[in-house]
Structure formats: C-alpha cells, structure tokens
C-alpha cells in the first residue's frame, strides 16, 4: 500500500459496504452511487491495497484473506470516526446537577436573578448557580479558563478580550433617584440641570471604558461631579437618601429603593442613553450543549421579563 497520506479515506466506507453486500450493484445502491462510480472506487481500493479484495467465484463475490483481515480494522476506525463526528449529547436540565457560574451586575442579581432561578428550579431541580462580580479578570481569564460560564447584564462594551462573544440581551430605561428632602430637584431634569447636580454612581469594576453617562455629557460639552463611587446599588441609594446628590440607575431597581428608603424618582434628560445589557461568553464554549441551553433560557427569560413588566410576576 502507498503511504496513508495518499489514501482516500472515503474508500473505507466503500470497502465496508462492499464487504457487507459482496455485490457491486447492491453496494452502489446502498452508497447512493452509480455502478460505474462504485466500480471505479473498487478499482482504486485494489490498486491502493495491491490486492483484489473481492473475487468472483461460483458462490458470488468472495473476500480475499487480506480483505477479511482488514475488515475489523476498518470497522473499528469507522466506528471511532462516527462516534467522534457525532453531535454532542443534548443537555438535559431535568437530570443535570451542573453548577453554573455567572458574573453579573447587582441589578441582575437583585431584580432578575431570584425569579430566573425560581423558574428554572421548577423543571431543573438539580441545577445550581454561583454569582460572581464582573471584573477584568473574569472577562478574560475567567471566561477563557471556564471559571465562569457567562457574563450577564453588563452594559454593551466596544472593546472586549479576544475570543469573547457579546450579544444584545435586554434594554432598560434609566431614571434618577433623589432624596425626598431634596427640594433642589423637581420631577424632571434637562441635561444642563443634570450636569449641575452632585452625583453618586457605581464603580466600574469591569474597567473597560468610561461611563456612558459621562460620554454623553462630554458630547454636549458638559461634565459632572461624582462625590461617591459605590460597589453596589443599595449603598449608593443610601448615600442619595442622606445627601443632596442624585443617582442614575435602571428604573426597576430605583422603584425598589422608593419602597425601602426616603427617596423619589426623577425623570432624567432625554439625551441619556438606555442601559443596553448583554450576554458575554467565550467562543471556546459557545457550542457546548450546557452553554447553548443557558444562553437560550436567559434569552427566553429576558423576553418574558420584558412582556410582563413585573419582576415579581408568575
């Protein structure tokens, strides 16, 4: 036989079927080939292996000793190839005990995650989750090394580490929060009034880019003074409740604080961008059945969440 480098591996399929059928016409039908094409393939097999392989006898086509010796080897190789090329097994949430790790914003964790988890547990009782902060390391090594499965809720980013896939997930309206005792601010702010206020904001743990709000103000020739950068919304809201500062945050989070603290909602400038939340995963694992399932259920949840408009529905 010539070097394997010059051997057409498609001929292994032809050999296997010929050995089973021992008839050129039937083998051609099984392989959906014309008889001349099958005869040509058999000729190539014989030339490559330097053996007739099948010989016509009074009992029909019979395999040579070389063909009989090759058959189990070829069957084993083809079985391994079929197994290797078969699509991965579907992920079964009902039977899985998989623990997923999500890096999220505290907006997702507070407003959406409890409902998301409670809905999943109804049909995937063995699944569990760990929640982590979104950090630069999580967006690079964390995703690549599969320390986390997905980043959920981060505002759309223009620059991300190589190999990372970002897809739109959910948009949320922004509002301002002020203390109820703050009589310097009415029910709405224009962009100039907005820039003049003292501000509280969340620290950019991801470290990827300047605040969308600051970028918007710069486009209008404005800047603002931030007196406090906090790691979570509740601490920031408590600062607002005790000072003259304002805070800009997603509406559904702000409505929670109105029920908890002496604060009220204020309509923000129309120029402010909406919060464009995304799902981020690594391309290495995007086709993994478990990741495919997680990505799908997060998107289904987002669609239901938008339709209901009530995070405590269901």
Coordinates of N, CA, C and O in Angstrom, one line a residue, residues 13-23 26-27 30 54 61 63 71 75:
X13 N -15.4 3.6 3.5 CA -16.8 3.4 3.5 C -17.2 2.5 2.4 O -18.0 1.6 2.6
X14 N -16.6 2.6 1.2 CA -16.8 1.8 0.1 C -16.4 0.3 0.5 O -17.2 -0.6 0.2
X15 N -15.3 0.2 1.1 CA -14.8 -1.2 1.4 C -15.8 -1.8 2.4 O -16.1 -3.0 2.2
X16 N -16.2 -1.1 3.4 CA -17.1 -1.7 4.4 C -18.4 -2.2 3.8 O -18.9 -3.3 4.1
X17 N -19.0 -1.3 2.9 CA -20.3 -1.7 2.3 C -20.1 -2.9 1.3 O -20.9 -3.8 1.2
X18 N -19.0 -2.8 0.6 CA -18.7 -3.9 -0.4 C -18.5 -5.3 0.4 O -19.0 -6.3 -0.1
X19 N -17.9 -5.2 1.5 CA -17.7 -6.5 2.3 C -19.0 -7.0 2.9 O -19.2 -8.2 3.1
X20 N -19.9 -6.1 3.1 CA -21.2 -6.5 3.6 C -22.1 -7.0 2.5 O -22.8 -8.1 2.7
X21 N -22.1 -6.3 1.4 CA -23.0 -6.7 0.3 C -22.5 -7.8 -0.6 O -23.2 -8.6 -1.1
X22 N -21.1 -7.7 -0.8 CA -20.4 -8.6 -1.7 C -21.1 -8.6 -3.1 O -21.2 -9.7 -3.8
X23 N -21.5 -7.4 -3.5 CA -22.2 -7.3 -4.8 C -22.1 -5.8 -5.2 O -22.6 -4.9 -4.4
X26 N -25.6 -3.8 -5.5 CA -26.3 -3.5 -4.2 C -25.4 -2.5 -3.4 O -26.0 -1.6 -2.7
X27 N -24.1 -2.6 -3.5 CA -23.3 -1.7 -2.7 C -23.4 -0.3 -3.3 O -23.5 0.7 -2.5
X30 N -26.7 1.1 -1.9 CA -26.6 1.4 -0.5 C -25.8 2.8 -0.3 O -26.2 3.6 0.5
X54 N -12.0 -8.6 -3.5 CA -13.2 -9.4 -3.8 C -13.0 -10.1 -5.1 O -12.7 -9.4 -6.1
X61 N -19.3 -13.1 -5.3 CA -18.1 -12.3 -4.9 C -17.7 -12.8 -3.5 O -18.4 -12.7 -2.5
X63 N -14.5 -12.4 -0.4 CA -13.3 -11.6 0.0 C -12.1 -12.5 0.1 O -12.1 -13.7 0.4
X71 N -11.1 -6.1 7.4 CA -12.5 -5.7 7.7 C -12.6 -5.2 9.2 O -13.2 -4.1 9.4
X75 N -13.7 -1.4 10.3 CA -15.0 -1.2 11.0 C -14.7 -0.5 12.3 O -15.4 0.4 12.7

